[in-house]
Structure formats: C-alpha cells, structure tokens
Amino acid sequence: MKILVLNCGSSSIKFELFEMNMKGILSKGRVEKVGMKGSFMRLQKKSGELVKFEGEILDHKIGVEYILGVIISEKHGAISSLNEIDAVGHRYVHGGEYFKESVIIDNKNIKYLENNIELAPLHNPANLKGIIAMQTLLPKVPQIAVFDTAFHQTMPIKSYIYGIPYSLYKKHKIRRYGFHGTSHRYVYQKACERLKQNPEEKKIITCHLGNGASIAAIKYGKSYDTSMGFTPVEGLIMGTRTGDLDIGVVTYIMKKEEIGRATVGTLINKFSGLLGITGVSSDVREIEEKAKKGKKRAILGLDMFAYRVKKYIGAYTAAMGGVDIVVFTGGIGENSSLIRKKICEEMEFFGIKFDDKKNEVRGKEQIITAEDSKTIVIVVPTNEELVIAQDTEIIVKKLSKLVKNK
Ligand code: ADP
C-alpha cells in the first residue's frame, strides 16, 4: 500500500510517500514560501539525491499539485501514476474535543474540522486547505486526518480544566488540549517495544524537546497529563515561546509597553523563550556554542530550559505515583547530551542513575541510564510522519474489509 503523508503549514507543505509493505519511503520533500516571492520545492529522492525546483506557488492547492506532478514525473518521480496512491494521511493540529482518534474525512467530519478552525487559527486553516486541495485533485482516494491533540483526549478532567469560571469552558471550550500527540504516542510505544515492557503496566514520561517542546505523563498507556494547554504556548520554555508564565505579567507588559492583544501574542510566541532569554538564537546548537565560550545568558537559557523539564518530570512522577521510563525525543531531546545531562543530574534519589558515556548519543535509540537504574531513561527518535502513515493504513484496511463484507 502506498500512502502519501501531507503536513500543510501556513507557508510550507511537507510530504512523504510511504510504501507500507516494504516499510520504506519512496520520495519526500517540502514546498516552502507558499504564497510568497521565491517559493520553491525541495525533493529528496529514494536514492538520497536532493533536487530543488523553483516555481510560482501561489497557494496550497498549487503547492499540492506541484508535489503530485513531481512524484509522477519521469525524471524525478517515484511512481508512474497517481492511481498508485492508495490513501492520503493529513497532519491536523487541533481536533478539539470531538476528535479522539484519527478519522476518515467525509462530509460530516469536514464540518467538524471547520468548526475547530478558531481553536488553532495559525495551523488549522492550512491543514484544511491541504485536505480540500487533495479532495479536488484525488477525489477517489481516501483522506485521513491525524490530530496532534487526539492522544491527549484521555486526560482526566482534573488535568485539563483551567482555574477559570467553568462556564467559560462550557461556552468557549477553553481547556487544556495538549499537542505533539503523535510524537508522544510513537515514542512511548517504541520505548516499550525496545524494553519489552507492557505499556499498560507502566508509568512513562515522554519529553518531546524540539523548537516547540512538551512533556507528557502516560499512565498505563493513556495520556494522563501534558504540558501544552489550550495553545502550544503553555508548559516548557521553548525556542521562542515563554512556556508557563504568570498571566499578570501579560497584562502588565500590555500596560507598560502600551501594546495590544496581537503584539503581546507575537511577543510571547515568537520573541520569548530561549531567543528572548539568551538574545542569541532560538536554536540550541547555537546557544550551546555561545555557552561554551562563556556567554552568561546562553548558559542561563540552557539552565532554565533544563530546569523546567526537570520540574515537570518531578510533578508528573508525583501525579502518576511513580515513573518507570523517561523518554527523550525531538531535535534537542535526541541530540543534545548537554541538555539531557542537565535534566537528569542529581536525580539518583529519584531512581535515575545516569550514565554519561551512554548519554553521548545523537539521533539514535539508546538507553542512557545504568543497568541497575530503577527508572530507565531512553532516547527514541520520533517519526510523526510514520504514525500518520500507519494510522492511515489501519483505517483504510478497516474500510476495505467493511466494503468487502457488505
Ligand atoms: P521542530 O520540529 O519543533 O521545529 P526540531 O525537533 O527539529 O524542532 O528541533 C529543533 C531543535 O533541535 C533546535 O533547537 C536545534 O538546535 C536542536 N538540535 C538539533 N540538533 C542538535 C544537536 N546536534 N545538538 C543540540 N541541539 C540540536
């Protein structure tokens, strides 16, 4: 079965074409600067060869058309006809309370997707544009939506309600939703497979540390709590987002700096976090370089980032009544030995016996605690696209069975 996975952002479209039976990727790439000057597409062929195409990509539909054209092109294509595509899996950021798992897109579900636009005004419109473009271009091919929020729909109510009037939850659905669900789900399952553990008996904390970062408490195979909330700004300190912040600070900044809602929104989302603290960059690699040279605010940024993760690990361990496995993933979690060490140091009292040597790993699955560590800490590279492809395959197979049995 061949599955095309599409991840439409506001100005970019990422894609991967999977051959599920061979467990391989036939083609992948991304369109950048959709609707802007200088738009282009980068393609990585199965051989690993990289190709760049420049073109006027005015909107998402043209972008998707471009991708399909390249996939079947004689020179750079991976398949000979679009008929070979069995299904398309779409990343969809916010599924609200309605979508608790991945779904096939039909007329009813499209309506619910439209209703959710307001919950993620930066992401959902682009995701929806990708779906509509695909429906037009490949009308006979099943389209599946896989949500960042769905995995966290198992959180108990005490984890997701805010301390605001309950009526605001009822009226506007203001509650904690959580994000990065496909990644948390993938890495906790992978960790259990590797460690030969039954997830339904384990208490696991997954740390997705990338530019956007979140942490999840997974109790007996279900998300019990997670650090991102109504929006992705809550929780950990991120590349450019504040993470947890006294709300009083926001209203105070608005007053003192005489700025409005939109500007303060940009400030807490785009100019805060590691970028704001260090004044260097939002990129941990660059910050680590400066920290090595002794730049104080770079050192402070790394310390603050790690300290916040450590605090959440403590909080989630208390919340679940223990922790058996801690998983690191995301660009920082997979690659930065320094950050992982800062998070895990002085945690022996907690059952984490860290192994510095094993921790010198980059982008590879590896246990980084000693053999006799009570809590196991493991690095697991994430693969959100694969989760989308796998969910798509499962749903399409179920559907075809239903059709056959009719
Ligand atoms: P996102 O998908 O949220 O944009 P990623 O998961 O790609 O982000 O993670 C990006 C982050 O990972 C950046 O801060 C980057 O500096 C960090 N990173 C990537 N490689 C390394 C490395 N070798 N050492 C330290 N940090 C790294």
XYZ file of C-alpha atoms and ligand atoms in Angstrom:
433
model
C 0.000 0.000 0.000
C 1.316 3.451 -0.951
C 0.408 6.308 1.358
C 1.126 9.974 0.864
C 1.547 11.933 4.099
C 0.947 15.648 3.940
C 1.751 18.281 6.559
C 0.487 21.687 5.468
C 1.749 24.680 7.430
C 0.834 28.288 6.851
C 3.599 28.776 4.263
C 5.066 25.307 3.807
C 3.912 21.839 2.759
C 5.901 18.770 3.800
C 5.246 15.409 2.212
C 6.430 11.805 2.397
C 5.349 8.973 0.151
C 5.462 5.645 2.017
C 5.478 2.125 0.633
C 3.963 0.421 3.670
C 4.615 -3.179 2.632
C 8.330 -2.524 2.194
C 8.439 -0.197 5.242
C 10.207 2.413 3.117
C 9.965 5.987 1.870
C 9.743 6.375 -1.902
C 10.022 10.142 -2.007
C 9.916 13.076 0.369
C 10.273 16.805 0.316
C 8.828 20.172 1.119
C 7.394 23.179 -0.602
C 8.492 26.425 1.012
C 7.258 30.018 0.889
C 3.765 29.193 -0.353
C 2.089 32.416 -1.494
C 5.334 34.373 -1.207
C 8.067 35.542 -3.511
C 10.782 32.975 -4.155
C 8.716 29.849 -3.491
C 10.446 26.546 -4.182
C 10.284 22.841 -3.594
C 13.000 20.577 -2.240
C 12.818 16.906 -3.084
C 14.733 14.025 -1.574
C 14.670 11.042 -3.882
C 14.768 7.421 -2.731
C 18.449 7.335 -3.698
C 19.069 10.217 -1.285
C 19.710 12.687 -4.142
C 18.417 16.202 -3.369
C 16.732 18.317 -6.058
C 15.464 21.892 -5.836
C 12.718 23.282 -8.077
C 11.805 26.938 -8.231
C 8.309 27.959 -9.222
C 5.466 30.308 -8.539
C 3.455 28.540 -5.849
C 0.665 30.953 -5.118
C -1.431 28.831 -2.774
C -1.713 25.430 -1.113
C -3.658 23.888 -3.991
C -0.900 24.799 -6.439
C 1.656 23.502 -3.935
C -0.108 20.154 -3.663
C -0.468 19.970 -7.459
C 3.240 20.649 -7.730
C 4.046 17.803 -5.333
C 1.823 15.345 -7.213
C 3.395 16.434 -10.514
C 6.908 15.813 -9.216
C 6.017 12.454 -7.644
C 4.949 11.087 -11.039
C 7.445 12.960 -13.215
C 9.597 10.817 -15.468
C 12.874 12.291 -14.307
C 12.338 12.696 -10.552
C 9.232 10.658 -9.897
C 8.797 7.722 -7.547
C 5.656 6.238 -9.084
C 4.335 6.199 -12.619
C 0.730 7.208 -11.980
C -1.329 8.921 -9.286
C -3.567 5.835 -9.323
C -0.845 4.115 -7.323
C -1.588 6.302 -4.284
C -3.924 4.287 -2.053
C -4.604 6.965 0.576
C -3.504 10.347 1.874
C -2.806 10.973 5.565
C -3.001 14.576 6.741
C -1.484 16.053 9.842
C -4.198 18.083 11.539
C -3.107 20.153 14.516
C -6.247 20.756 16.542
C -9.043 18.240 16.721
C -10.772 19.896 19.685
C -12.838 17.636 21.941
C -14.651 15.970 19.071
C -11.747 14.054 17.531
C -10.352 11.482 19.945
C -8.588 9.438 17.269
C -7.620 9.588 13.599
C -10.583 9.646 11.193
C -11.517 9.335 7.551
C -12.558 12.663 6.090
C -16.170 12.631 4.984
C -18.788 15.370 4.726
C -19.669 15.144 8.416
C -16.076 15.262 9.636
C -15.215 18.162 7.326
C -17.902 20.214 9.116
C -16.341 19.442 12.497
C -12.894 20.317 11.158
C -14.241 23.663 10.018
C -15.756 24.238 13.457
C -12.334 23.781 15.037
C -10.561 26.426 12.987
C -10.826 29.023 15.723
C -9.014 26.789 18.207
C -5.795 26.866 16.147
C -6.032 29.869 13.834
C -2.390 29.596 12.769
C -2.396 25.893 11.870
C -5.866 24.509 11.198
C -6.718 26.680 8.163
C -3.583 25.500 6.361
C -4.259 21.858 7.305
C -7.779 22.177 5.960
C -6.567 23.788 2.724
C -4.356 20.746 2.130
C -7.297 18.395 2.651
C -9.574 20.315 0.313
C -6.864 20.535 -2.351
C -6.299 16.784 -2.170
C -10.018 16.039 -2.311
C -10.211 18.043 -5.514
C -7.088 16.556 -7.086
C -7.556 12.936 -5.966
C -11.331 12.654 -5.447
C -11.402 8.855 -5.294
C -8.580 8.453 -2.794
C -9.475 8.181 0.925
C -8.184 11.056 3.039
C -7.401 10.532 6.716
C -6.820 13.191 9.377
C -4.408 12.507 12.239
C -4.580 15.004 15.102
C -1.857 16.389 17.369
C -4.424 16.710 20.127
C -6.212 13.339 19.900
C -3.803 11.288 22.037
C -4.353 13.631 24.998
C -8.125 13.276 24.950
C -7.761 10.572 27.615
C -6.590 13.111 30.213
C -8.773 13.110 33.323
C -10.875 16.229 33.788
C -8.743 17.427 36.723
C -5.767 17.635 34.311
C -7.476 19.632 31.612
C -9.778 22.164 33.268
C -8.274 25.595 33.998
C -8.877 27.525 37.195
C -11.215 29.934 35.426
C -15.023 30.064 35.660
C -16.308 26.697 34.499
C -18.873 28.495 32.360
C -16.029 29.628 30.062
C -15.152 26.011 29.407
C -18.771 25.244 28.587
C -19.228 28.359 26.463
C -15.934 28.580 24.551
C -14.333 25.145 25.144
C -11.417 26.801 26.911
C -9.497 23.897 28.430
C -6.145 22.191 28.119
C -5.835 20.069 24.953
C -2.119 19.330 24.592
C -0.184 18.864 21.345
C 2.598 16.690 19.839
C 0.261 13.736 20.499
C 1.506 11.690 17.539
C 5.085 12.044 18.752
C 4.344 11.211 22.406
C 2.338 8.189 21.271
C 5.043 6.959 18.887
C 7.977 7.261 21.283
C 6.299 5.727 24.320
C 5.269 2.718 22.222
C 8.725 2.438 20.685
C 10.352 2.642 24.112
C 8.122 -0.143 25.426
C 8.855 -2.304 22.374
C 12.587 -1.819 22.837
C 12.450 -2.505 26.580
C 10.000 -5.394 26.121
C 7.594 -3.812 28.589
C 3.834 -3.813 28.599
C 2.771 -0.132 28.381
C -0.472 -0.915 30.172
C 1.510 -1.654 33.304
C 3.938 1.263 33.087
C 4.143 4.906 34.124
C 6.030 6.789 31.437
C 7.121 10.398 30.940
C 7.856 11.432 27.353
C 9.825 14.648 26.738
C 9.394 15.982 23.189
C 12.077 18.671 23.125
C 12.247 20.462 19.796
C 11.731 24.040 18.786
C 8.274 23.507 20.193
C 8.537 21.404 23.347
C 6.108 19.474 25.515
C 6.165 16.714 28.079
C 3.536 14.075 28.747
C 2.642 11.792 31.631
C 1.449 8.488 30.182
C -0.131 6.203 32.748
C -0.879 2.633 31.734
C -0.899 3.501 28.014
C -3.014 6.648 28.233
C -2.108 10.314 28.307
C -2.712 11.459 31.895
C -1.359 14.987 31.652
C 0.700 17.109 29.281
C 2.401 20.473 29.470
C 0.919 22.287 26.459
C -2.580 23.546 27.047
C -5.265 25.450 25.173
C -2.490 26.643 22.880
C 1.088 25.389 22.418
C 2.453 28.289 24.480
C 1.946 26.643 27.899
C 4.452 24.465 29.719
C 8.130 24.151 28.904
C 10.337 27.030 27.822
C 10.647 26.709 24.032
C 12.686 28.159 21.162
C 10.601 31.321 21.008
C 7.626 30.650 23.337
C 7.502 31.567 27.015
C 6.032 28.359 28.404
C 4.321 28.784 31.805
C 4.023 32.439 32.729
C 2.177 34.419 35.386
C -0.782 35.848 33.456
C -0.321 39.046 35.464
C 2.919 39.595 33.540
C 0.998 39.699 30.264
C -1.451 42.392 31.345
C 1.411 44.335 32.975
C 3.513 44.258 29.788
C 0.494 45.395 27.769
C 0.063 48.359 30.078
C 3.729 49.313 30.449
C 4.692 48.849 26.793
C 1.351 50.184 25.530
C 0.827 47.229 23.248
C -2.342 45.401 22.204
C -3.513 41.802 22.036
C -1.876 40.947 18.706
C 1.523 42.385 19.634
C 1.624 40.697 23.022
C 0.630 37.452 21.273
C 3.618 37.801 18.955
C 5.861 38.640 21.901
C 5.007 35.503 23.893
C 5.022 33.214 20.837
C 7.825 34.499 18.634
C 10.270 36.582 20.680
C 10.355 34.875 24.062
C 11.687 31.524 25.272
C 15.326 30.731 24.545
C 15.536 33.502 21.955
C 14.302 36.126 24.392
C 16.366 34.920 27.355
C 19.681 34.412 25.558
C 19.483 37.198 22.996
C 21.471 34.736 20.828
C 19.079 32.454 18.987
C 16.185 30.058 19.433
C 18.454 27.283 18.187
C 20.006 25.136 20.926
C 23.066 24.298 18.797
C 23.965 27.974 18.529
C 23.215 28.604 22.192
C 25.440 25.690 23.227
C 28.270 27.188 21.134
C 27.942 30.557 22.868
C 27.618 28.912 26.281
C 30.906 27.066 25.668
C 32.532 30.454 25.132
C 31.159 31.617 28.481
C 28.255 33.840 27.345
C 26.259 34.166 30.545
C 22.774 34.464 29.113
C 23.354 31.484 26.846
C 24.283 29.441 29.928
C 21.209 30.829 31.718
C 18.933 29.872 28.799
C 20.150 26.258 28.801
C 19.875 26.055 32.589
C 16.336 27.432 32.563
C 15.258 25.125 29.751
C 16.562 22.019 31.556
C 15.285 23.142 34.959
C 11.728 23.498 33.665
C 11.817 19.975 32.195
C 13.221 18.615 35.481
C 10.406 20.276 37.433
C 7.777 18.759 35.159
C 9.334 15.296 35.496
C 9.051 15.686 39.267
C 5.476 16.923 39.046
C 4.340 14.167 36.688
C 6.022 11.489 38.774
C 4.034 12.705 41.767
C 0.872 12.935 39.652
C 1.191 9.319 38.455
C 2.511 7.930 41.752
C 5.885 6.992 40.215
C 7.736 6.708 36.936
C 9.255 3.651 35.247
C 10.533 5.109 31.980
C 11.541 8.597 30.817
C 11.835 9.119 27.050
C 13.712 11.912 25.283
C 12.836 12.860 21.720
C 12.648 15.883 19.335
C 15.673 17.717 17.893
C 17.024 18.659 21.337
C 15.963 15.503 23.177
C 17.517 13.274 20.508
C 20.737 15.216 20.035
C 21.762 17.333 22.992
C 23.742 15.303 25.529
C 24.270 18.504 27.489
C 20.574 19.256 27.972
C 19.773 15.609 28.828
C 22.532 15.607 31.417
C 21.359 18.868 32.969
C 17.838 17.453 33.257
C 18.866 14.114 34.738
C 21.719 15.151 37.029
C 21.237 14.772 40.776
C 18.220 12.559 40.214
C 19.630 9.413 41.832
C 17.377 9.944 44.836
C 14.588 9.704 42.265
C 15.698 6.368 40.837
C 17.564 7.787 37.827
C 21.158 6.519 37.676
C 22.502 8.415 34.711
C 25.312 7.046 32.524
C 27.415 9.834 30.999
C 29.076 7.556 28.485
C 25.828 6.130 27.122
C 24.474 9.666 27.019
C 26.978 10.622 24.333
C 24.480 9.591 21.687
C 22.929 11.612 18.859
C 19.760 10.809 16.960
C 19.767 7.119 17.860
C 17.639 4.894 20.046
C 19.625 4.262 23.225
C 19.189 3.681 26.959
C 21.200 6.325 28.829
C 20.896 5.058 32.389
C 22.983 2.423 34.192
C 21.920 -1.231 34.152
C 20.744 -1.010 37.783
C 18.854 2.278 37.400
C 15.353 1.922 38.862
C 13.923 4.346 36.309
C 15.076 3.810 32.743
C 15.861 6.869 30.632
C 15.908 6.261 26.891
C 16.425 8.324 23.730
C 13.946 7.495 20.953
C 13.985 9.447 17.657
C 10.446 10.488 16.816
C 8.698 9.853 13.500
C 5.378 11.662 13.299
C 5.011 11.048 9.555
C 5.242 7.301 10.084
C 2.480 7.437 12.722
C 0.277 9.318 10.250
C 1.003 6.722 7.555
C 0.319 3.821 9.937
C -2.971 5.280 11.205
C -3.989 5.896 7.600
C -3.181 2.321 6.642
C -5.167 0.894 9.580
C -8.256 2.987 8.783
C -8.136 2.238 5.049
C -7.737 -1.504 5.678
C -10.697 -1.480 8.081
C -12.783 0.339 5.495
C -11.962 -2.048 2.691
C -12.864 -5.005 4.964
C -16.210 -3.356 5.689
C -16.857 -2.825 1.994
C -15.930 -6.452 1.211
C -18.226 -7.776 3.949
C -21.220 -5.785 2.713
P 10.654 21.500 15.419
O 10.286 20.236 14.671
O 9.816 21.762 16.622
O 10.853 22.699 14.553
P 13.106 20.034 15.981
O 12.527 18.833 16.642
O 13.668 19.885 14.623
O 12.110 21.253 16.034
O 14.258 20.570 16.959
C 14.963 21.729 16.702
C 15.925 21.975 17.860
O 16.801 20.859 17.986
C 16.770 23.212 17.677
O 16.835 23.944 18.879
C 18.132 22.612 17.362
O 19.170 23.434 17.767
C 18.109 21.357 18.207
N 19.161 20.440 17.743
C 19.236 19.780 16.578
N 20.424 19.110 16.501
C 21.100 19.372 17.648
C 22.363 18.998 18.172
N 23.185 18.208 17.493
N 22.726 19.444 19.395
C 21.905 20.259 20.096
N 20.689 20.657 19.649
C 20.294 20.219 18.462
